[in-house]
Each structure stands twice: as C-alpha cells, then as structure tokens.
CSV table of N, CA and C in Angstrom, one decimal:
chain,number,residue,atom,x,y,z
K,13,MET,N,101.7,196.8,116.5
K,13,MET,CA,103.5,196.9,117.1
K,13,MET,C,103.8,197.6,116.7
K,14,ALA,N,104.2,199.2,116.7
K,14,ALA,CA,105.1,200.2,116.4
K,14,ALA,C,106.0,199.8,115.8
K,15,ASP,N,107.2,199.7,115.2
K,15,ASP,CA,108.5,199.3,115.2
K,15,ASP,C,109.5,200.9,114.6
K,16,ILE,N,109.9,201.5,115.8
K,16,ILE,CA,110.1,203.2,115.5
K,16,ILE,C,111.2,203.2,114.4
K,17,LYS,N,111.8,204.0,114.5
K,17,LYS,CA,113.7,204.0,114.2
K,17,LYS,C,113.8,205.5,114.4
K,18,THR,N,114.7,206.3,115.5
K,18,THR,CA,114.5,207.0,116.0
K,18,THR,C,115.9,207.7,115.3
K,19,SER,N,115.5,209.8,114.5
K,19,SER,CA,116.8,209.9,114.0
K,19,SER,C,116.8,211.2,114.4
K,20,SER,N,117.7,211.6,113.9
K,20,SER,CA,118.4,212.7,114.3
K,20,SER,C,118.1,214.2,113.9
K,21,ILE,N,117.9,214.8,115.0
K,21,ILE,CA,116.9,216.3,114.7
K,21,ILE,C,117.6,217.1,116.0
K,22,ALA,N,117.7,218.3,114.7
K,22,ALA,CA,118.5,219.4,115.1
K,22,ALA,C,117.8,220.1,116.4
K,23,THR,N,119.1,220.2,117.3
K,23,THR,CA,118.1,220.6,118.9
K,23,THR,C,118.8,222.3,118.6
K,24,LYS,N,118.0,222.9,119.8
K,24,LYS,CA,118.6,224.0,120.1
K,24,LYS,C,119.1,224.8,119.7
K,25,ASP,N,119.7,226.3,119.7
K,25,ASP,CA,120.8,226.8,119.9
K,25,ASP,C,121.9,227.2,121.3
K,26,ALA,N,122.4,227.4,121.2
K,26,ALA,CA,123.6,227.5,122.8
K,26,ALA,C,122.5,228.4,123.2
K,27,GLN,N,121.9,229.1,123.3
K,27,GLN,CA,121.1,230.0,124.1
K,27,GLN,C,120.5,229.2,125.2
K,28,SER,N,120.6,230.0,126.3
K,28,SER,CA,120.1,229.1,127.9
K,28,SER,C,118.5,229.7,127.8
K,29,THR,N,117.8,228.6,127.9
K,29,THR,CA,116.4,228.1,128.8
K,29,THR,C,116.0,228.2,129.7
K,30,THR,N,115.2,229.0,130.5
K,30,THR,CA,115.3,228.9,132.0
K,30,THR,C,114.2,227.9,132.8
K,31,LEU,N,114.0,226.6,132.4
K,31,LEU,CA,112.6,226.0,133.0
K,31,LEU,C,112.6,226.0,134.3
K,32,GLY,N,110.9,225.5,134.8
K,32,GLY,CA,110.5,225.5,136.3
K,32,GLY,C,111.1,223.9,136.5
K,33,VAL,N,110.8,224.0,138.1
K,33,VAL,CA,111.5,222.1,137.9
K,33,VAL,C,109.8,221.4,137.7
K,34,PHE,N,109.0,222.2,137.9
K,34,PHE,CA,107.9,220.6,136.9
K,34,PHE,C,107.6,221.7,135.4
K,35,GLU,N,107.6,221.0,134.8
K,35,GLU,CA,106.8,221.6,133.5
K,35,GLU,C,106.1,219.9,132.8
K,36,THR,N,105.5,220.4,131.7
K,36,THR,CA,104.6,219.7,130.5
K,36,THR,C,105.7,219.5,129.2
K,37,ALA,N,105.7,218.2,128.6
K,37,ALA,CA,106.1,217.9,127.2
K,37,ALA,C,105.5,216.8,126.8
K,38,TYR,N,105.9,216.3,125.5
K,38,TYR,CA,105.9,215.3,125.0
K,38,TYR,C,106.9,214.1,124.4
K,39,PHE,N,106.7,212.9,123.6
K,39,PHE,CA,107.7,212.1,123.1
K,39,PHE,C,106.7,211.8,122.2
K,40,PRO,N,107.0,212.9,120.7
K,40,PRO,CA,106.6,212.3,119.8
K,40,PRO,C,106.5,210.7,118.3
K,41,GLU,N,108.1,210.4,119.8
K,41,GLU,CA,108.1,208.9,119.2
K,41,GLU,C,107.1,208.4,119.3
K,42,PHE,N,106.2,208.4,120.6
K,42,PHE,CA,105.3,207.4,121.1
K,42,PHE,C,103.8,207.9,120.9
K,43,SER,N,103.5,209.0,120.8
K,43,SER,CA,102.6,209.6,121.3
K,43,SER,C,102.5,211.5,121.3
K,44,ASP,N,101.5,212.2,120.8
K,44,ASP,CA,101.2,213.2,121.0
K,44,ASP,C,100.4,213.5,121.8
K,45,ASN,N,100.3,212.8,123.3
K,45,ASN,CA,99.8,212.8,124.7
K,45,ASN,C,101.1,213.6,125.0
K,46,ILE,N,100.1,215.0,126.2
K,46,ILE,CA,101.0,215.9,127.1
K,46,ILE,C,101.5,214.8,127.9
K,47,VAL,N,102.7,214.8,129.1
K,47,VAL,CA,102.7,214.7,130.4
K,47,VAL,C,103.3,215.7,131.1
K,48,SER,N,103.3,215.3,132.3
K,48,SER,CA,103.7,216.5,133.4
K,48,SER,C,105.3,215.3,133.5
K,49,ILE,N,105.8,216.5,133.1
K,49,ILE,CA,107.2,216.1,133.9
K,49,ILE,C,108.0,216.8,135.0
K,50,LYS,N,108.4,216.3,136.0
K,50,LYS,CA,109.9,216.7,136.6
K,50,LYS,C,111.4,217.0,137.1
K,51,ILE,N,111.9,217.8,136.9
K,51,ILE,CA,112.7,218.6,136.7
K,51,ILE,C,114.0,218.1,137.9
K,52,ASP,N,114.9,216.8,138.0
K,52,ASP,CA,115.7,216.8,139.4
K,52,ASP,C,117.2,216.9,138.8
K,53,THR,N,117.7,218.0,139.3
K,53,THR,CA,119.2,218.4,139.3
K,53,THR,C,119.8,217.4,139.7
K,54,GLY,N,118.6,216.3,140.8
K,54,GLY,CA,120.1,216.1,142.0
K,54,GLY,C,120.0,214.6,140.9
K,55,ALA,N,119.3,213.8,139.9
K,55,ALA,CA,119.1,213.1,139.0
K,55,ALA,C,120.3,213.3,138.1
K,56,TYR,N,121.2,212.6,138.0
K,56,TYR,CA,122.0,212.2,136.6
K,56,TYR,C,121.0,212.4,135.2
K,57,THR,N,120.8,211.3,135.4
K,57,THR,CA,120.4,210.9,133.9
K,57,THR,C,118.4,210.7,134.2
K,58,GLY,N,118.0,210.5,132.9
K,58,GLY,CA,116.2,210.7,133.1
K,58,GLY,C,115.7,209.9,133.4
K,59,ALA,N,114.2,209.5,133.5
K,59,ALA,CA,113.2,208.0,133.5
K,59,ALA,C,112.3,208.2,132.5
K,60,MET,N,111.7,207.8,132.4
K,60,MET,CA,110.4,208.0,131.3
K,60,MET,C,109.4,206.4,131.7
K,61,HIS,N,108.0,206.9,131.9
K,61,HIS,CA,107.4,205.6,132.4
K,61,HIS,C,107.3,204.3,131.2
K,62,ALA,N,107.3,203.4,131.6
K,62,ALA,CA,107.0,202.5,130.7
K,62,ALA,C,106.9,201.0,131.0
K,63,THR,N,106.4,199.9,130.9
K,63,THR,CA,106.0,198.8,131.5
K,63,THR,C,105.4,197.7,130.1
K,64,LYS,N,105.7,196.6,130.6
K,64,LYS,CA,105.9,195.4,129.3
K,64,LYS,C,107.1,195.6,129.1
K,65,ILE,N,108.9,196.5,129.9
K,65,ILE,CA,110.1,196.1,128.8
K,65,ILE,C,110.7,195.0,128.8
K,66,ARG,N,111.6,194.6,127.8
K,66,ARG,CA,111.7,193.1,128.0
K,66,ARG,C,112.6,193.3,126.2
K,67,VAL,N,113.7,192.2,126.1
K,67,VAL,CA,114.2,192.4,124.9
K,67,VAL,C,113.8,191.2,124.6
K,68,ALA,N,113.8,191.4,123.0
K,68,ALA,CA,113.0,190.0,122.2
K,68,ALA,C,114.0,189.9,120.6
K,69,THR,N,113.9,188.7,120.4
K,69,THR,CA,114.4,188.4,118.8
K,69,THR,C,113.6,188.7,117.5
K,70,ILE,N,113.8,189.0,116.6
K,70,ILE,CA,112.6,189.5,116.2
K,70,ILE,C,113.4,188.8,115.1
K,71,ASN,N,113.0,187.7,114.0
K,71,ASN,CA,113.5,187.5,112.6
K,71,ASN,C,114.9,187.5,113.1
K,72,GLY,N,115.6,187.8,114.0
K,72,GLY,CA,117.2,187.4,114.2
K,72,GLY,C,118.0,188.9,114.6
K,73,ASN,N,116.8,189.7,114.4
K,73,ASN,CA,117.2,190.7,115.1
K,73,ASN,C,116.5,191.2,116.5
K,74,THR,N,117.7,192.0,117.6
K,74,THR,CA,117.4,191.7,118.8
K,74,THR,C,117.2,193.0,119.2
K,75,LYS,N,115.6,193.0,119.6
K,75,LYS,CA,114.8,194.2,119.8
K,75,LYS,C,114.7,194.6,121.4
K,76,LEU,N,114.3,195.9,121.9
K,76,LEU,CA,113.4,196.3,122.7
K,76,LEU,C,112.3,196.7,122.9
K,77,GLU,N,111.4,195.4,123.5
K,77,GLU,CA,110.4,195.8,123.6
K,77,GLU,C,108.9,196.7,125.0
K,78,PHE,N,108.6,197.1,124.5
K,78,PHE,CA,108.0,198.4,126.2
K,78,PHE,C,106.7,199.4,125.5
K,79,ALA,N,105.6,199.6,126.4
K,79,ALA,CA,104.8,200.0,126.2
K,79,ALA,C,104.9,201.1,127.3
K,80,PRO,N,105.2,202.5,126.2
K,80,PRO,CA,105.4,204.4,126.2
K,80,PRO,C,104.3,204.3,127.5
K,81,PHE,N,104.3,204.8,128.3
K,81,PHE,CA,103.5,205.3,129.7
K,81,PHE,C,102.5,204.6,130.0
K,82,GLY,N,102.5,203.8,129.7
K,82,GLY,CA,102.1,202.1,130.4
K,82,GLY,C,100.9,201.8,130.2
K,83,GLY,N,100.5,202.4,128.0
K,83,GLY,CA,99.4,202.2,127.4
K,83,GLY,C,99.5,200.8,126.8
K,84,ASP,N,99.1,200.5,125.7
K,84,ASP,CA,98.5,199.4,125.2
K,84,ASP,C,99.1,198.8,123.8
K,85,LYS,N,100.2,200.2,124.0
K,85,LYS,CA,100.6,200.3,122.2
K,85,LYS,C,102.5,199.8,122.3
K,86,LEU,N,102.3,198.6,122.3
K,86,LEU,CA,103.6,198.0,122.1
K,86,LEU,C,104.5,199.4,120.8
K,87,VAL,N,106.2,199.3,121.7
K,87,VAL,CA,107.2,200.1,121.3
K,87,VAL,C,108.4,198.9,120.5
K,88,ARG,N,109.1,198.9,119.3
K,88,ARG,CA,110.2,198.0,119.4
K,88,ARG,C,111.2,198.8,118.4
K,89,VAL,N,112.4,199.2,119.6
K,89,VAL,CA,113.6,199.5,119.3
K,89,VAL,C,114.2,198.8,119.2
K,90,SER,N,115.8,199.3,117.9
K,90,SER,CA,116.6,198.1,117.8
K,90,SER,C,118.1,199.1,118.6
K,91,ASP,N,117.9,200.2,118.7
K,91,ASP,CA,119.1,201.2,119.3
K,91,ASP,C,118.8,201.0,120.9
K,92,PHE,N,119.3,200.3,121.8
K,92,PHE,CA,119.2,200.4,123.0
K,92,PHE,C,120.3,200.3,124.3
K,93,ARG,N,120.5,200.7,125.1
K,93,ARG,CA,121.9,200.4,125.7
K,93,ARG,C,121.4,199.5,127.2
K,94,ARG,N,122.3,199.0,128.0
K,94,ARG,CA,121.9,199.0,129.7
K,94,ARG,C,122.7,199.4,130.2
K,95,SER,N,122.5,199.5,131.3
K,95,SER,CA,123.7,200.6,132.6
K,95,SER,C,122.4,200.5,133.8
K,96,SER,N,123.6,200.1,135.1
K,96,SER,CA,123.4,200.4,135.9
K,96,SER,C,122.9,202.2,136.5
K,97,VAL,N,122.1,202.2,137.2
K,97,VAL,CA,121.3,203.3,138.2
K,97,VAL,C,121.3,203.4,139.2
K,98,THR,N,121.9,204.1,139.9
K,98,THR,CA,121.9,204.3,142.0
K,98,THR,C,120.2,205.1,141.8
K,99,SER,N,119.4,204.6,142.2
K,99,SER,CA,118.0,205.7,142.7
K,99,SER,C,118.3,206.3,144.4
K,100,SER,N,117.9,207.2,144.4
K,100,SER,CA,118.4,208.4,145.8
K,100,SER,C,118.3,207.6,146.8
K,101,ASN,N,117.9,206.2,147.1
K,101,ASN,CA,117.9,205.9,148.5
K,101,ASN,C,118.8,204.9,148.1
K,102,GLY,N,119.2,205.1,147.2
K,102,GLY,CA,120.8,203.7,147.2
K,102,GLY,C,120.8,202.8,146.5
K,103,SER,N,119.8,202.4,145.7
K,103,SER,CA,119.5,201.2,145.6
K,103,SER,C,119.9,200.9,144.3
K,104,THR,N,120.8,199.6,143.9
K,104,THR,CA,121.0,199.8,142.5
K,104,THR,C,120.1,198.8,141.3
K,105,ALA,N,119.8,199.4,140.3
K,105,ALA,CA,119.2,198.8,139.2
K,105,ALA,C,119.6,198.6,137.6
K,106,THR,N,119.7,197.0,137.3
K,106,THR,CA,119.8,197.9,135.4
K,106,THR,C,118.3,197.7,135.2
K,107,ARG,N,118.4,199.3,133.9
K,107,ARG,CA,117.9,199.8,133.2
K,107,ARG,C,118.3,199.6,131.4
K,108,TYR,N,117.7,199.9,130.8
K,108,TYR,CA,117.9,200.2,129.8
K,108,TYR,C,117.3,201.3,129.4
K,109,PHE,N,118.3,202.3,128.3
K,109,PHE,CA,118.0,203.4,128.1
K,109,PHE,C,118.0,203.5,126.8
K,110,ILE,N,117.1,204.3,125.9
K,110,ILE,CA,116.7,204.6,124.7
K,110,ILE,C,116.8,206.1,124.3
K,111,ASP,N,117.3,206.2,123.1
K,111,ASP,CA,117.4,207.7,122.2
K,111,ASP,C,116.1,207.8,121.6
K,112,THR,N,115.7,209.1,122.6
K,112,THR,CA,114.4,209.6,121.4
K,112,THR,C,114.3,211.0,121.3
K,113,VAL,N,113.6,211.4,121.3
K,113,VAL,CA,112.8,212.5,121.2
K,113,VAL,C,112.1,213.4,122.3
K,114,ILE,N,112.4,214.7,123.0
K,114,ILE,CA,111.7,215.1,123.6
K,114,ILE,C,110.8,216.7,123.3
K,115,VAL,N,109.4,216.8,123.2
K,115,VAL,CA,109.1,218.4,122.8
K,115,VAL,C,108.9,219.1,124.4
K,116,LEU,N,110.0,220.1,124.3
K,116,LEU,CA,109.6,220.6,125.9
K,116,LEU,C,109.8,222.3,125.5
K,117,ARG,N,108.2,222.6,125.7
K,117,ARG,CA,108.1,224.3,125.4
K,117,ARG,C,108.4,224.6,124.1
K,118,GLY,N,107.9,223.4,122.7
K,118,GLY,CA,107.8,224.2,121.5
K,118,GLY,C,109.1,223.8,121.0
K,119,VAL,N,110.4,223.3,121.6
K,119,VAL,CA,111.7,223.0,121.1
K,119,VAL,C,111.7,221.1,121.0
K,120,ARG,N,112.2,221.1,120.0
K,120,ARG,CA,112.5,219.1,120.2
K,120,ARG,C,113.9,219.2,120.7
K,121,TYR,N,114.7,218.0,120.7
K,121,TYR,CA,115.6,218.4,122.0
K,121,TYR,C,115.7,216.5,121.9
K,122,ASN,N,116.8,216.3,121.2
K,122,ASN,CA,117.6,215.2,121.5
K,122,ASN,C,117.6,214.0,123.0
K,123,ILE,N,117.2,213.4,123.0
K,123,ILE,CA,117.3,212.8,125.0
K,123,ILE,C,117.8,211.4,124.8
K,124,THR,N,118.6,211.3,125.9
K,124,THR,CA,119.0,209.1,126.2
K,124,THR,C,117.9,209.2,127.5
K,125,ILE,N,117.0,208.4,127.7
K,125,ILE,CA,116.2,208.4,129.1
K,125,ILE,C,116.3,207.0,129.0
K,126,SER,N,116.3,206.8,130.3
K,126,SER,CA,116.1,205.0,131.2
K,126,SER,C,114.7,205.0,130.6
K,127,LEU,N,113.8,203.7,130.7
K,127,LEU,CA,112.7,203.0,131.3
K,127,LEU,C,112.6,202.6,132.2
K,128,ALA,N,111.6,202.8,133.4
K,128,ALA,CA,111.4,202.1,134.4
K,128,ALA,C,109.4,202.2,134.4
K,129,ASP,N,109.3,201.7,135.3
K,129,ASP,CA,107.8,201.8,135.9
K,129,ASP,C,107.8,202.3,137.1
K,130,ARG,N,107.7,204.0,136.1
K,130,ARG,CA,107.1,204.8,137.5
K,130,ARG,C,105.7,205.4,137.5
K,131,GLY,N,104.8,204.1,137.2
K,131,GLY,CA,103.3,203.9,137.1
K,131,GLY,C,102.8,204.7,138.6
K,132,LYS,N,104.0,204.5,139.6
K,132,LYS,CA,103.6,204.2,141.6
K,132,LYS,C,104.0,206.2,141.8
K,133,MET,N,104.6,207.0,140.8
K,133,MET,CA,105.0,207.7,140.7
K,133,MET,C,104.0,209.1,140.4
K,134,LYS,N,104.4,210.2,141.2
K,134,LYS,CA,103.5,211.5,140.5
K,134,LYS,C,103.5,211.4,139.1
K,135,TYR,N,105.1,212.0,138.9
K,135,TYR,CA,105.3,212.4,137.6
K,135,TYR,C,106.0,210.8,136.8
K,136,PRO,N,105.4,210.9,135.5
K,136,PRO,CA,106.0,209.7,135.0
K,136,PRO,C,106.9,210.1,134.2
K,137,VAL,N,107.8,211.3,133.2
K,137,VAL,CA,108.6,211.7,133.1
K,137,VAL,C,109.9,212.7,134.5
K,138,ILE,N,111.0,211.6,134.2
K,138,ILE,CA,112.0,212.4,135.4
K,138,ILE,C,112.9,213.0,134.1
K,139,ILE,N,113.6,214.5,134.8
K,139,ILE,CA,114.5,214.5,133.3
K,139,ILE,C,115.8,215.2,134.3
K,140,GLY,N,117.2,214.6,134.0
K,140,GLY,CA,118.1,214.9,134.3
K,140,GLY,C,119.1,216.0,134.4
K,141,ARG,N,120.0,216.1,135.1
K,141,ARG,CA,120.8,217.2,135.0
K,141,ARG,C,121.7,216.5,133.8
K,142,LYS,N,121.6,215.6,132.9
K,142,LYS,CA,122.9,215.7,132.1
K,142,LYS,C,122.4,216.0,130.4
K,143,PHE,N,121.2,216.2,130.5
K,143,PHE,CA,120.2,216.8,129.4
K,143,PHE,C,120.3,218.5,129.6
K,144,LEU,N,119.9,218.8,131.0
K,144,LEU,CA,119.9,220.1,131.3
K,144,LEU,C,121.4,220.7,130.6
K,145,ARG,N,122.2,219.6,130.9
K,145,ARG,CA,123.8,220.7,131.0
K,145,ARG,C,124.3,220.4,129.5
K,146,ALA,N,123.8,218.9,129.0
K,146,ALA,CA,123.7,219.2,127.3
K,146,ALA,C,123.5,220.1,126.4
K,147,ASN,N,121.9,220.3,127.1
K,147,ASN,CA,120.9,221.4,125.9
K,147,ASN,C,120.8,222.8,126.8
K,148,ASN,N,121.8,223.5,127.6
K,148,ASN,CA,122.3,224.7,128.3
K,148,ASN,C,120.6,225.2,128.6
K,149,LEU,N,120.5,224.2,129.3
K,149,LEU,CA,119.1,224.5,130.3
K,149,LEU,C,118.9,224.8,131.6
K,150,VAL,N,118.3,225.7,132.0
K,150,VAL,CA,118.7,226.2,133.5
K,150,VAL,C,117.3,225.8,134.5
K,151,ILE,N,117.7,225.6,135.9
K,151,ILE,CA,116.1,225.7,136.1
K,151,ILE,C,116.5,226.7,137.3
K,152,ASP,N,115.2,227.4,137.1
K,152,ASP,CA,114.7,228.2,138.8
K,152,ASP,C,114.2,227.2,139.8
K,153,PRO,N,114.3,227.3,140.5
K,153,PRO,CA,113.5,226.6,141.2
K,153,PRO,C,112.1,227.0,142.0
K,154,ASN,N,112.1,228.5,141.8
K,154,ASN,CA,111.0,228.5,142.1
K,154,ASN,C,109.7,228.9,141.3
K,155,GLY,N,110.2,229.2,140.0
K,155,GLY,CA,109.6,229.0,138.3
K,155,GLY,C,108.5,227.2,138.2
K,156,GLN,N,107.6,228.0,137.6
K,156,GLN,CA,106.5,226.7,137.1
K,156,GLN,C,106.5,226.8,135.6
K,157,SER,N,106.0,225.8,135.3
K,157,SER,CA,106.0,225.4,133.7
K,157,SER,C,105.2,226.7,133.2
K,158,GLN,N,105.7,227.0,131.9
K,158,GLN,CA,104.8,228.4,131.3
K,158,GLN,C,103.8,228.0,130.4
C-alpha cells in the first residue's frame, strides 16, 4: 500500500491552451499509465475512477484509502475533503476530493478531483470547468486529442 504526499508543482503560465473534448492524460502520483479523459464543460468539478474508497484510522491518523482506476494498488492520502456533488440527472451524492497532479499534453497541473466508481463509464476521468478556468484552458468542441 503506497502512502503518498501531494506536492506543490508549478503550473503552466497564463498562456491559453486549446484542448479537444477527448484527451489522454496520466496521474503520476498513482501510475504512469495513460488514461482517456473527457472534458465536460457542463461539470463544475472533475471525477477520477477509483474503487475501495474508505476512510481509515492508521496509527491515530485519519487517511482516505482508495484504489486508483480500480487497480490492485491501494493509496492513502491524509489531505482530503468530503463534499456534495449533483450529477447531470439531478441526484446528489457525497464524494471525497483529493489534491493531486495530472499531466495533460506534457504539462503538469495541480488538480482537485473527486473519487467515484466510474467503472461502468466510458471515460475513467471527467475534467470540469473549474480546472479549465483555473489553468486558462479552452475547449474546441470539434477538436480531438493532439
């Protein structure tokens, strides 16, 4: 089981970058595997596929434990929060949010993302408009991943 610590990483300059609706990225704190992501401007926050999500007390410290992308490797983080999220169909659920790093088109970005079981979804990661605005990223709805 890996115990990770998120670090502060410099983000890209204020210059605007155009993305397609569908991209590929990876999360270096969890894996070097490339994952397909969907940019969803209708979503405020993003979500990353994870399973075995639970809060655990280890040596007196509260940790969030999860298996990124449904794999076998369990990760523990101490910096997390819970918040309510409303889905596109109007239902509300409580999710855990973590701060991590995403590499998108070769650029490392800090991201706050929720954990959700997206195993039945086509895309294991959804990126919402909060991340896009914070990083001066724009979407070309006709564009694909480069």
